[in-house]
């Protein structure tokens, strides 16, 4: 049998059996992690109320599986003498310093995410320039599905080195802000009542949470801002759209004037 | 004609019994229950106790249809028809709340539980009532009494054929397959009814006990649903626990149909015109077709909830978190 001797680490013996065994462990770990994810996701989907708690276990389970795999591979090799340990730490230090710094930062970030859970699968978060639903917390990166249905892999180190905005923090409900605009001469009280009723009668409203309607005066229009919780994260955009569509329809039916798109465009540019 | 006995109730307020709330000197009473849960029996009792005028509110009630509370006690049925889930749909309800605030007589009202929960959350409806009377789910014994009272002589009770009395049973699941439609699959499961009955008396349960235990579970203790399930499943001189079988509906009717279903479950009977306002941008006929196919609602106008379809309808709405 061919034997590769790594003199750099003090005579550590890596033969073909070791490599095959390591490969088998990696494959088994990968399959186990995939299976755990599928099973836990299915369980979370079936358990409407406890779904977030079950999803919380997904990254932790993956870390445990991959951690056990790494230990199984490296454990037998790391019965190191003093000289071997010194040599290995030198190699590791050089690797971290030159090539693998980012990789280790991401792995460390993934571990922190799994332990501290600043977010979990299903949450709506904003990291760096990216906003979306967390669909997977991986060992190296977190995958987000954006409102445009893009899948973005965000390196885990961003979650521990920068701010993370989490819109729902594991809850199945989240705050959605909907804005509508009317002209300064509109009946603001009636317009606010219309917006509030459009929110209260939406099928997506979480009725056990507060609903707030605010009015802000701009020089050429008034903003009516409704803050309410959506009862299902997947309906985040459908909720805003539903409220806007029905409120605008009621504005038109009741003769409540809305500003022209040009006025809003100019205001946005300013 | 036999009078339906008053079902057991729970009273929220400074009273313990239904009659305490009726004999109190003031304060409006709300009777809240699931659809088909015998609210009528409680309101019959209230009407005869108070000597009240009885009014029943119809679907699509408009502002102006709220009775004046000035000429003696009033019992008002189905007050959940006083709102619609659209902009401007709360006007009749607001009129009721205004009239209740200035009422000079006893007022007893009845409400669908899902509408009550929704309106209490978004309109503080519960603040307008001093007493809230709820009808909890009935026990298996009471369900058995209800079935006996409504059907007189019952068929003989026997063990399920081929299985006898066993803690293992089977459930039917409808699995949708692409281009082939739903396929019925029976899977073995633990017989919850057998285990529940066994835990009750630590003895092998009799077929009659198992039948009513299963009927109670399928109907969630709802007497109206239990009666409908009994009528749908029992046919002949012998009834076994296996005869009481509601296929588990796993297919979702879609967004628009579910939105319509949510309104029908909360109002029990809704005009097509009102439903059209629920899905203004979609085909109401298609949405209703999906619900009729699943046995959730009946055909006609107003659209009414089917009692034996209620458990399935509740499951659909619960999965979507559209139940209040």
Coordinates of C-alpha atoms in Angstrom, one line a residue:
Chain A
X1 CA 0.0 0.0 0.0
X2 CA 1.3 3.5 -0.9
X3 CA 2.2 5.6 2.1
X4 CA 2.7 9.3 2.0
X5 CA 4.9 10.7 4.7
X6 CA 4.5 14.3 5.6
X7 CA 7.9 15.2 6.9
X8 CA 6.7 18.8 7.5
X9 CA 4.5 17.6 10.4
X10 CA 7.0 15.4 12.0
X11 CA 6.5 12.1 10.3
X12 CA 2.7 12.0 10.3
X13 CA 1.6 9.0 8.2
X14 CA -1.2 9.5 5.8
X15 CA -1.8 6.3 3.8
X16 CA -4.5 5.5 1.2
X17 CA -6.7 3.9 3.9
X18 CA -6.6 7.2 5.9
X19 CA -7.6 9.2 2.8
X20 CA -10.4 6.8 1.8
X21 CA -11.7 6.8 5.4
X22 CA -11.6 10.6 5.6
X23 CA -13.5 10.8 2.3
X24 CA -16.1 8.3 3.5
X25 CA -16.6 10.3 6.7
X26 CA -17.0 13.6 4.7
X27 CA -19.6 11.9 2.4
X28 CA -21.5 10.4 5.3
X29 CA -21.5 13.8 7.1
X30 CA -22.7 15.6 4.0
X31 CA -25.5 13.1 3.5
X32 CA -26.5 13.2 7.2
X33 CA -26.5 17.0 7.2
X34 CA -28.7 17.1 4.1
X35 CA -31.1 14.5 5.6
X36 CA -31.2 16.4 8.9
X37 CA -32.1 19.6 7.0
X38 CA -34.8 17.9 5.0
X39 CA -36.4 16.2 8.0
X40 CA -36.2 19.3 10.3
X41 CA -37.6 21.6 7.5
X42 CA -40.5 19.2 6.9
X43 CA -41.2 19.0 10.6
X44 CA -41.1 22.8 10.9
X45 CA -43.5 23.2 7.9
X46 CA -46.0 20.8 9.6
X47 CA -45.8 22.4 13.0
X48 CA -47.3 25.8 12.3
X49 CA -46.6 27.3 15.8
X50 CA -43.3 25.5 16.7
X51 CA -41.8 25.9 13.2
X52 CA -39.3 28.6 14.2
X53 CA -38.0 26.6 17.1
X54 CA -37.5 23.5 15.0
X55 CA -35.7 25.6 12.3
X56 CA -33.4 26.9 15.0
X57 CA -32.0 23.3 15.3
X58 CA -31.0 23.1 11.7
X59 CA -27.7 25.0 11.8
X60 CA -26.8 23.6 15.1
X61 CA -27.4 20.0 13.9
X62 CA -25.2 20.7 10.8
X63 CA -22.4 22.1 13.0
X64 CA -22.6 19.0 15.3
X65 CA -22.5 16.7 12.3
X66 CA -19.6 18.4 10.6
X67 CA -17.8 18.9 13.9
X68 CA -18.0 15.2 14.7
X69 CA -16.8 14.4 11.1
X70 CA -13.8 16.7 11.5
X71 CA -13.0 15.2 14.9
X72 CA -13.3 11.7 13.5
X73 CA -10.8 12.5 10.7
X74 CA -8.3 14.6 12.6
X75 CA -8.6 12.9 16.0
X76 CA -6.4 9.8 15.1
X77 CA -3.9 12.0 13.3
X78 CA -3.5 14.4 16.2
X79 CA -1.8 12.2 18.7
X80 CA 1.0 14.6 18.2
X81 CA 4.4 14.8 19.9
X82 CA 5.7 18.2 21.1
X83 CA 7.6 18.6 17.9
X84 CA 4.7 17.6 15.7
X85 CA 2.4 20.0 17.6
X86 CA 4.9 22.8 17.1
X87 CA 5.3 22.0 13.4
X88 CA 1.5 21.8 12.9
X89 CA 0.8 25.0 14.6
X90 CA 3.3 26.7 12.4
X91 CA 1.7 25.3 9.3
X92 CA -1.8 26.3 10.6
X93 CA -0.7 29.8 11.4
X94 CA 0.8 30.3 8.0
X95 CA -2.3 28.9 6.3
X96 CA -4.6 31.2 8.3
X97 CA -2.3 34.2 7.7
X98 CA -2.0 33.8 4.0
X99 CA -4.8 31.8 2.4
X100 CA -7.5 30.6 4.7
X101 CA -8.1 33.7 6.8
X102 CA -11.5 34.4 5.2
X103 CA -12.6 30.8 5.3
X104 CA -11.9 30.5 9.0
X105 CA -13.6 33.8 9.7
X106 CA -16.6 32.5 7.9
X107 CA -16.5 29.2 9.8
X108 CA -16.2 31.1 13.0
X109 CA -19.1 33.4 12.0
X110 CA -21.2 30.3 11.2
X111 CA -20.5 28.9 14.7
X112 CA -21.4 32.2 16.3
X113 CA -24.6 32.3 14.3
X114 CA -25.5 28.8 15.4
X115 CA -24.8 29.5 19.0
X116 CA -26.0 33.1 19.3
X117 CA -28.8 32.9 16.7
X118 CA -29.0 36.5 15.6
X119 CA -31.2 35.0 12.9
X120 CA -32.5 31.7 11.8
X121 CA -34.0 30.0 8.8
X122 CA -37.2 31.8 7.9
X123 CA -36.2 35.2 9.3
X124 CA -36.3 38.3 7.2
X125 CA -32.9 40.0 7.7
X126 CA -30.8 42.8 6.2
X127 CA -27.0 42.1 6.2
X128 CA -24.7 44.5 4.4
X129 CA -26.5 45.5 1.2
X130 CA -28.8 42.5 1.1
X131 CA -32.3 42.0 2.4
X132 CA -34.3 38.8 2.2
X133 CA -35.5 35.6 3.8
X134 CA -33.0 33.3 5.3
X135 CA -33.3 30.0 3.5
X136 CA -30.2 28.3 4.8
X137 CA -27.5 29.0 7.5
X138 CA -24.5 27.2 6.1
X139 CA -21.1 26.5 7.6
X140 CA -19.5 29.1 5.4
X141 CA -22.3 31.4 4.2
X142 CA -25.9 32.3 4.9
X143 CA -28.3 32.1 1.9
X144 CA -31.0 34.7 1.5
X145 CA -33.9 34.8 -0.9
X146 CA -34.4 38.4 -2.0
X147 CA -37.8 39.9 -2.9
X148 CA -36.7 39.6 -6.5
X149 CA -36.3 35.8 -6.0
X150 CA -32.5 35.9 -6.2
X151 CA -30.5 33.6 -4.0
X152 CA -27.7 35.5 -2.4
X153 CA -24.9 33.7 -0.4
X154 CA -23.8 36.2 2.3
X155 CA -20.4 35.3 4.0
X156 CA -21.0 34.5 7.7
X157 CA -18.3 36.8 8.9
X158 CA -20.5 39.8 7.9
X159 CA -23.0 38.7 10.5
X160 CA -20.4 39.1 13.3
X161 CA -18.5 42.1 12.0
X162 CA -21.4 44.3 10.9
X163 CA -25.0 45.2 11.9
X164 CA -27.8 42.7 11.2
X165 CA -31.4 43.9 11.0
X166 CA -33.8 41.1 11.8
X167 CA -37.5 42.0 11.0
X168 CA -39.1 39.1 12.9
X169 CA -36.5 37.4 15.1
X170 CA -37.9 33.9 14.9
X171 CA -41.5 35.0 15.1
X172 CA -43.9 34.0 12.4
X173 CA -45.4 37.5 12.3
X174 CA -43.6 40.7 11.3
X175 CA -44.2 44.4 11.0
X176 CA -45.0 45.7 7.6
X177 CA -45.2 49.4 6.9
X178 CA -47.5 50.5 4.1
X179 CA -47.5 54.1 2.7
X180 CA -50.3 55.9 0.8
X181 CA -50.4 59.5 -0.4
X182 CA -53.2 62.0 -0.6
X183 CA -53.2 65.7 -1.7
X184 CA -53.1 68.4 1.0
X185 CA -56.7 69.3 0.4
X186 CA -58.0 65.7 1.0
X187 CA -60.1 64.8 4.0
X188 CA -57.2 63.4 6.1
X189 CA -59.4 61.9 8.8
X190 CA -61.5 60.0 6.3
X191 CA -58.4 58.9 4.3
X192 CA -56.8 57.7 7.5
X193 CA -59.9 55.8 8.4
X194 CA -60.0 54.2 4.9
X195 CA -56.4 53.1 5.2
X196 CA -57.0 51.7 8.7
X197 CA -60.0 49.7 7.6
X198 CA -58.1 48.4 4.6
X199 CA -55.5 47.1 7.0
X200 CA -58.0 45.7 9.5
X201 CA -59.9 43.8 6.8
X202 CA -56.9 42.3 5.1
X203 CA -56.7 38.5 5.2
X204 CA -53.0 38.7 6.0
X205 CA -53.4 40.8 9.2
X206 CA -52.1 39.4 12.5
X207 CA -55.1 40.6 14.5
X208 CA -53.5 40.1 17.9
X209 CA -50.9 42.8 17.2
X210 CA -51.4 46.6 17.3
X211 CA -52.2 48.6 14.2
X212 CA -50.9 52.2 14.0
X213 CA -51.8 54.8 11.4
X214 CA -49.7 57.9 11.2
X215 CA -50.0 61.0 9.1
X216 CA -47.1 63.1 7.9
X217 CA -47.4 66.5 6.2
X218 CA -45.1 67.2 3.2
X219 CA -45.4 70.5 1.2
X220 CA -47.2 69.0 -1.8
X221 CA -48.9 65.9 -0.3
X222 CA -49.7 64.0 2.9
X223 CA -48.3 60.6 3.7
X224 CA -50.6 58.1 5.5
X225 CA -48.3 55.4 7.0
X226 CA -49.9 52.2 8.4
X227 CA -47.9 49.9 10.6
X228 CA -49.3 46.5 11.1
X229 CA -48.1 42.9 11.6
X230 CA -48.6 40.3 8.9
X231 CA -49.7 36.9 10.1
X232 CA -47.4 34.9 7.8
X233 CA -43.9 36.0 6.7
X234 CA -44.5 34.7 3.2
X235 CA -47.3 37.3 2.8
X236 CA -45.0 40.3 3.6
X237 CA -45.4 41.8 0.1
X238 CA -48.9 40.4 -0.5
X239 CA -50.1 42.3 2.6
X240 CA -48.8 45.6 1.5
X241 CA -50.1 45.1 -2.0
X242 CA -53.5 44.1 -0.7
X243 CA -53.8 47.1 1.6
X244 CA -52.6 49.5 -1.1
X245 CA -54.9 48.2 -3.8
X246 CA -58.1 48.2 -1.6
X247 CA -57.3 51.6 -0.1
X248 CA -56.7 53.2 -3.5
X249 CA -60.0 51.7 -4.7
X250 CA -61.8 53.2 -1.7
X251 CA -60.0 56.6 -2.3
X252 CA -61.4 56.6 -5.8
X253 CA -64.9 55.5 -4.8
X254 CA -65.0 58.3 -2.1
X255 CA -63.4 61.0 -4.2
X256 CA -60.3 61.3 -2.0
X257 CA -57.7 62.9 -4.3
X258 CA -54.2 61.4 -4.6
X259 CA -51.1 63.3 -5.8
X260 CA -49.8 62.8 -9.3
X261 CA -46.8 60.4 -9.8
X262 CA -44.7 63.4 -11.0
X263 CA -45.1 65.1 -7.6
X264 CA -44.0 61.9 -5.8
X265 CA -41.1 61.4 -8.1
X266 CA -39.9 64.9 -7.5
X267 CA -40.2 64.4 -3.8
X268 CA -38.2 61.2 -3.9
X269 CA -35.5 62.8 -6.0
X270 CA -35.1 65.6 -3.4
Chain B
X1 CA -92.2 19.7 18.8
X2 CA -89.5 19.0 21.4
X3 CA -87.6 21.8 23.0
X4 CA -83.8 21.5 22.8
X5 CA -82.3 21.5 26.3
X6 CA -79.8 24.3 27.1
X7 CA -76.2 23.0 26.5
X8 CA -73.5 23.5 29.2
X9 CA -72.1 27.0 29.1
X10 CA -69.2 29.0 30.5
X11 CA -69.8 32.5 31.7
X12 CA -67.2 35.2 31.7
X13 CA -68.2 38.2 33.9
X14 CA -69.5 38.6 37.4
X15 CA -71.9 35.7 37.1
X16 CA -71.5 31.9 37.3
X17 CA -74.6 30.5 35.5
X18 CA -76.5 31.5 32.4
X19 CA -79.6 32.4 34.5
X20 CA -77.5 34.7 36.7
X21 CA -76.6 36.7 33.6
X22 CA -80.3 36.9 32.5
X23 CA -81.5 37.9 36.0
X24 CA -78.9 40.6 36.4
X25 CA -80.2 44.2 36.5
X26 CA -78.2 45.4 33.5
X27 CA -75.5 44.8 31.0
X28 CA -75.6 43.3 27.6
X29 CA -75.0 39.5 27.1
X30 CA -73.1 37.9 24.2
X31 CA -73.5 34.2 23.5
X32 CA -70.4 33.0 21.6
X33 CA -70.0 29.6 19.9
X34 CA -68.6 27.8 17.0
X35 CA -70.9 27.3 14.0
X36 CA -73.7 24.7 14.5
X37 CA -73.1 24.7 18.2
X38 CA -76.7 25.2 19.4
X39 CA -76.6 28.9 20.1
X40 CA -80.3 28.8 19.3
X41 CA -81.0 26.7 22.4
X42 CA -79.4 29.3 24.6
X43 CA -81.2 32.1 22.9
X44 CA -84.6 30.3 23.1
X45 CA -84.0 30.0 26.9
X46 CA -83.1 33.7 27.1
X47 CA -86.1 34.7 25.1
X48 CA -88.5 32.7 27.3
X49 CA -86.8 33.8 30.6
X50 CA -86.8 37.5 29.7
X51 CA -90.1 37.5 27.7
X52 CA -88.0 39.2 25.0
X53 CA -88.6 40.1 21.4
X54 CA -86.5 38.0 19.1
X55 CA -84.8 39.3 16.0
X56 CA -82.6 37.4 13.6
X57 CA -80.1 39.3 11.5
X58 CA -79.7 38.2 7.9
X59 CA -76.6 38.1 5.7
X60 CA -75.5 41.4 4.3
X61 CA -77.2 43.3 7.1
X62 CA -76.9 47.0 6.5
X63 CA -76.7 50.1 8.8
X64 CA -80.3 50.6 9.9
X65 CA -81.1 46.9 10.4
X66 CA -79.9 47.1 14.0
X67 CA -83.0 47.0 16.3
X68 CA -83.8 49.8 18.7
X69 CA -83.1 48.7 22.3
X70 CA -85.8 50.7 24.0
X71 CA -89.1 48.8 24.0
X72 CA -88.3 45.9 26.3
X73 CA -85.8 43.0 26.3
X74 CA -84.4 42.0 22.9
X75 CA -82.7 38.8 21.8
X76 CA -80.7 39.2 18.6
X77 CA -79.5 36.2 16.7
X78 CA -76.5 36.0 14.4
X79 CA -75.0 39.5 15.0
X80 CA -71.9 38.4 13.1
X81 CA -73.8 39.5 10.0
X82 CA -73.3 43.1 11.1
X83 CA -69.9 43.5 9.5
X84 CA -68.2 42.7 6.3
X85 CA -64.4 42.3 5.7
X86 CA -64.1 45.3 3.4
X87 CA -63.5 49.0 3.7
X88 CA -66.7 50.5 5.0
X89 CA -67.9 47.1 6.2
X90 CA -67.9 48.0 9.9
X91 CA -70.7 50.6 9.7
X92 CA -73.6 48.4 10.9
X93 CA -71.5 47.0 13.7
X94 CA -70.6 50.5 14.9
X95 CA -74.3 51.3 14.9
X96 CA -74.9 48.3 17.1
X97 CA -72.2 49.3 19.5
X98 CA -73.6 52.9 19.7
X99 CA -77.1 51.5 20.4
X100 CA -75.8 49.1 23.0
X101 CA -74.1 52.0 24.8
X102 CA -77.4 53.8 25.2
X103 CA -79.7 50.8 25.6
X104 CA -82.3 51.0 28.3
X105 CA -83.3 47.3 28.2
X106 CA -81.7 43.8 28.5
X107 CA -80.0 42.8 25.3
X108 CA -78.8 39.2 24.5
X109 CA -76.9 38.7 21.3
X110 CA -75.3 35.7 19.6
X111 CA -72.1 35.6 17.7
X112 CA -70.0 33.1 15.7
X113 CA -66.8 32.5 17.7
X114 CA -64.4 33.4 14.8
X115 CA -66.2 36.6 14.1
X116 CA -66.2 37.4 17.8
X117 CA -62.5 36.8 18.2
X118 CA -61.7 39.0 15.1
X119 CA -64.0 41.8 16.1
X120 CA -62.8 41.8 19.6
X121 CA -59.3 42.2 18.3
X122 CA -59.9 44.9 15.7
X123 CA -63.1 46.7 17.1
X124 CA -62.9 45.9 20.9
X125 CA -66.3 44.2 20.6
X126 CA -65.9 42.4 23.9
X127 CA -65.7 45.7 25.8
X128 CA -69.4 46.3 24.9
X129 CA -70.6 43.2 26.8
X130 CA -70.8 42.7 30.5
X131 CA -71.4 39.0 30.2
X132 CA -69.9 36.7 27.6
X133 CA -71.4 33.2 27.5
X134 CA -69.5 30.6 25.6
X135 CA -70.5 27.1 24.6
X136 CA -67.5 24.7 25.2
X137 CA -67.1 21.4 23.2
X138 CA -69.4 18.7 24.4
X139 CA -68.2 15.4 26.0
X140 CA -68.7 12.1 24.3
X141 CA -71.6 11.4 26.7
X142 CA -73.4 14.6 25.7
X143 CA -72.8 14.0 22.0
X144 CA -74.4 10.5 22.5
X145 CA -77.3 12.1 24.2
X146 CA -77.7 14.6 21.3
X147 CA -77.6 11.9 18.7
X148 CA -80.2 9.8 20.6
X149 CA -82.5 12.8 21.1
X150 CA -82.4 13.7 17.4
X151 CA -82.6 10.2 15.9
X152 CA -84.7 8.3 18.5
X153 CA -83.9 4.6 17.9
X154 CA -80.2 4.0 17.0
X155 CA -78.8 1.1 15.0
X156 CA -77.0 -1.7 16.9
X157 CA -73.4 -1.1 17.8
X158 CA -70.8 -3.6 16.7
X159 CA -67.0 -4.0 16.5
X160 CA -65.3 -3.0 13.3
X161 CA -65.3 -5.9 10.9
X162 CA -62.0 -7.7 10.4
X163 CA -60.3 -5.7 13.1
X164 CA -62.4 -6.2 16.2
X165 CA -61.6 -3.9 19.1
X166 CA -58.0 -2.9 18.8
X167 CA -55.8 0.1 19.7
X168 CA -54.6 0.2 16.0
X169 CA -56.8 1.6 13.3
X170 CA -56.3 3.2 9.8
X171 CA -56.7 6.7 8.4
X172 CA -57.6 7.7 4.8
X173 CA -55.4 10.4 3.2
X174 CA -56.2 12.1 -0.1
X175 CA -52.8 12.6 -1.9
X176 CA -52.9 14.8 -5.0
X177 CA -50.9 13.4 -7.9
X178 CA -50.1 15.4 -11.0
X179 CA -52.4 14.6 -13.9
X180 CA -54.0 11.8 -12.0
X181 CA -56.0 13.7 -9.4
X182 CA -56.3 12.7 -5.7
X183 CA -55.5 9.2 -4.7
X184 CA -56.9 7.7 -1.4
X185 CA -54.4 6.0 0.8
X186 CA -55.1 4.2 4.0
X187 CA -52.4 4.2 6.6
X188 CA -52.3 2.4 10.0
X189 CA -52.4 4.7 13.0
X190 CA -52.9 4.4 16.8
X191 CA -56.6 4.4 17.6
X192 CA -56.8 7.6 19.7
X193 CA -60.4 6.9 20.6
X194 CA -59.6 3.4 21.8
X195 CA -56.8 4.7 24.0
X196 CA -58.8 7.6 25.3
X197 CA -61.8 5.4 26.2
X198 CA -59.4 2.8 27.7
X199 CA -57.7 5.5 29.8
X200 CA -61.2 6.6 31.0
X201 CA -62.3 3.3 32.5
X202 CA -59.2 1.0 32.3
X203 CA -61.2 -1.6 30.5
X204 CA -61.7 -2.7 26.9
X205 CA -64.2 -0.1 25.6
X206 CA -67.5 -1.2 24.2
X207 CA -68.3 -0.5 20.5
X208 CA -70.9 2.1 21.5
X209 CA -68.4 3.9 23.6
X210 CA -65.9 3.8 20.8
X211 CA -68.4 5.1 18.2
X212 CA -69.3 8.2 20.3
X213 CA -65.7 8.8 21.3
X214 CA -64.8 8.9 17.6
X215 CA -67.7 11.0 16.7
X216 CA -66.8 13.5 19.4
X217 CA -63.2 13.7 18.1
X218 CA -64.2 14.1 14.5
X219 CA -66.6 16.9 15.4
X220 CA -64.5 18.5 18.1
X221 CA -67.4 18.1 20.4
X222 CA -69.6 20.2 18.1
X223 CA -73.2 18.8 18.2
X224 CA -74.2 20.2 14.8
X225 CA -71.1 18.7 13.1
X226 CA -71.5 15.4 15.0
X227 CA -75.1 15.1 13.8
X228 CA -74.0 15.8 10.2
X229 CA -71.2 13.3 10.4
X230 CA -73.5 10.7 11.8
X231 CA -76.0 11.3 9.1
X232 CA -73.3 11.0 6.4
X233 CA -71.6 7.9 7.8
X234 CA -74.3 5.8 9.4
X235 CA -76.6 3.9 7.1
X236 CA -78.2 0.6 8.0
X237 CA -79.1 -1.5 11.1
X238 CA -75.5 -1.8 12.5
X239 CA -72.9 0.9 13.2
X240 CA -69.2 0.2 13.9
X241 CA -66.4 2.6 14.9
X242 CA -64.9 2.2 11.4
X243 CA -68.1 3.6 9.8
X244 CA -67.4 7.0 11.2
X245 CA -64.7 8.1 8.8
X246 CA -64.0 11.5 7.5
X247 CA -61.3 11.5 4.7
X248 CA -58.5 13.8 5.6
X249 CA -58.5 16.7 3.0
X250 CA -54.8 17.6 2.3
X251 CA -55.2 19.7 -0.8
X252 CA -55.3 23.4 -0.5
X253 CA -58.1 25.2 -2.4
X254 CA -55.8 28.2 -3.3
X255 CA -55.5 31.8 -2.0
X256 CA -58.8 33.2 -3.3
X257 CA -60.9 30.2 -2.3
X258 CA -59.3 30.2 1.1
X259 CA -60.1 33.9 1.5
X260 CA -63.7 33.2 0.7
X261 CA -63.7 30.2 3.0
X262 CA -62.4 32.3 5.9
X263 CA -65.4 34.7 5.5
X264 CA -67.9 31.9 5.2
X265 CA -66.6 30.1 8.3
X266 CA -66.8 33.4 10.3
X267 CA -70.2 34.4 9.1
X268 CA -71.8 30.9 8.4
X269 CA -73.9 32.3 5.6
X270 CA -72.8 35.1 3.2
X271 CA -74.4 36.5 0.0
X272 CA -72.5 36.2 -3.2
X273 CA -72.4 39.9 -3.5
X274 CA -70.5 40.2 -0.2
X275 CA -68.2 37.4 -1.3
X276 CA -67.5 39.1 -4.6
X277 CA -66.1 42.1 -2.6
X278 CA -63.7 39.6 -0.8
X279 CA -62.1 38.6 -4.1
X280 CA -62.8 41.5 -6.4
X281 CA -59.9 40.6 -8.8
X282 CA -60.7 36.9 -9.1
X283 CA -63.5 34.6 -10.3
X284 CA -65.9 34.0 -7.4
X285 CA -67.4 31.1 -9.2
X286 CA -64.1 29.3 -9.5
X287 CA -63.3 30.0 -5.8
X288 CA -66.7 28.7 -4.7
X289 CA -66.3 25.7 -7.1
X290 CA -63.1 24.7 -5.3
X291 CA -64.9 24.9 -1.9
X292 CA -68.0 23.0 -3.1
X293 CA -65.8 20.2 -4.5
X294 CA -64.2 19.8 -1.1
X295 CA -67.5 19.8 0.7
X296 CA -66.9 22.9 2.7
X297 CA -69.8 25.0 1.5
X298 CA -73.2 24.4 -0.2
X299 CA -74.3 25.8 -3.5
X300 CA -76.8 28.7 -3.7
X301 CA -77.1 32.2 -2.6
X302 CA -76.4 33.0 0.2
X303 CA -73.5 30.6 0.4
X304 CA -73.7 28.5 3.5
X305 CA -71.2 26.5 5.5
X306 CA -71.6 22.7 5.4
X307 CA -71.6 21.2 8.9
X308 CA -69.7 18.0 7.9
X309 CA -67.1 20.1 6.0
X310 CA -66.4 22.3 9.0
X311 CA -63.5 20.3 10.4
X312 CA -61.7 20.2 7.0
X313 CA -62.4 23.9 6.5
X314 CA -60.9 24.8 9.9
X315 CA -57.8 22.7 9.1
X316 CA -57.3 24.6 5.8
X317 CA -57.6 28.0 7.5
X318 CA -55.5 26.9 10.4
X319 CA -52.6 25.9 8.1
X320 CA -52.7 29.3 6.6
X321 CA -53.0 31.1 10.0
X322 CA -56.2 32.7 8.7
X323 CA -58.3 31.6 11.7
X324 CA -59.1 34.1 14.4

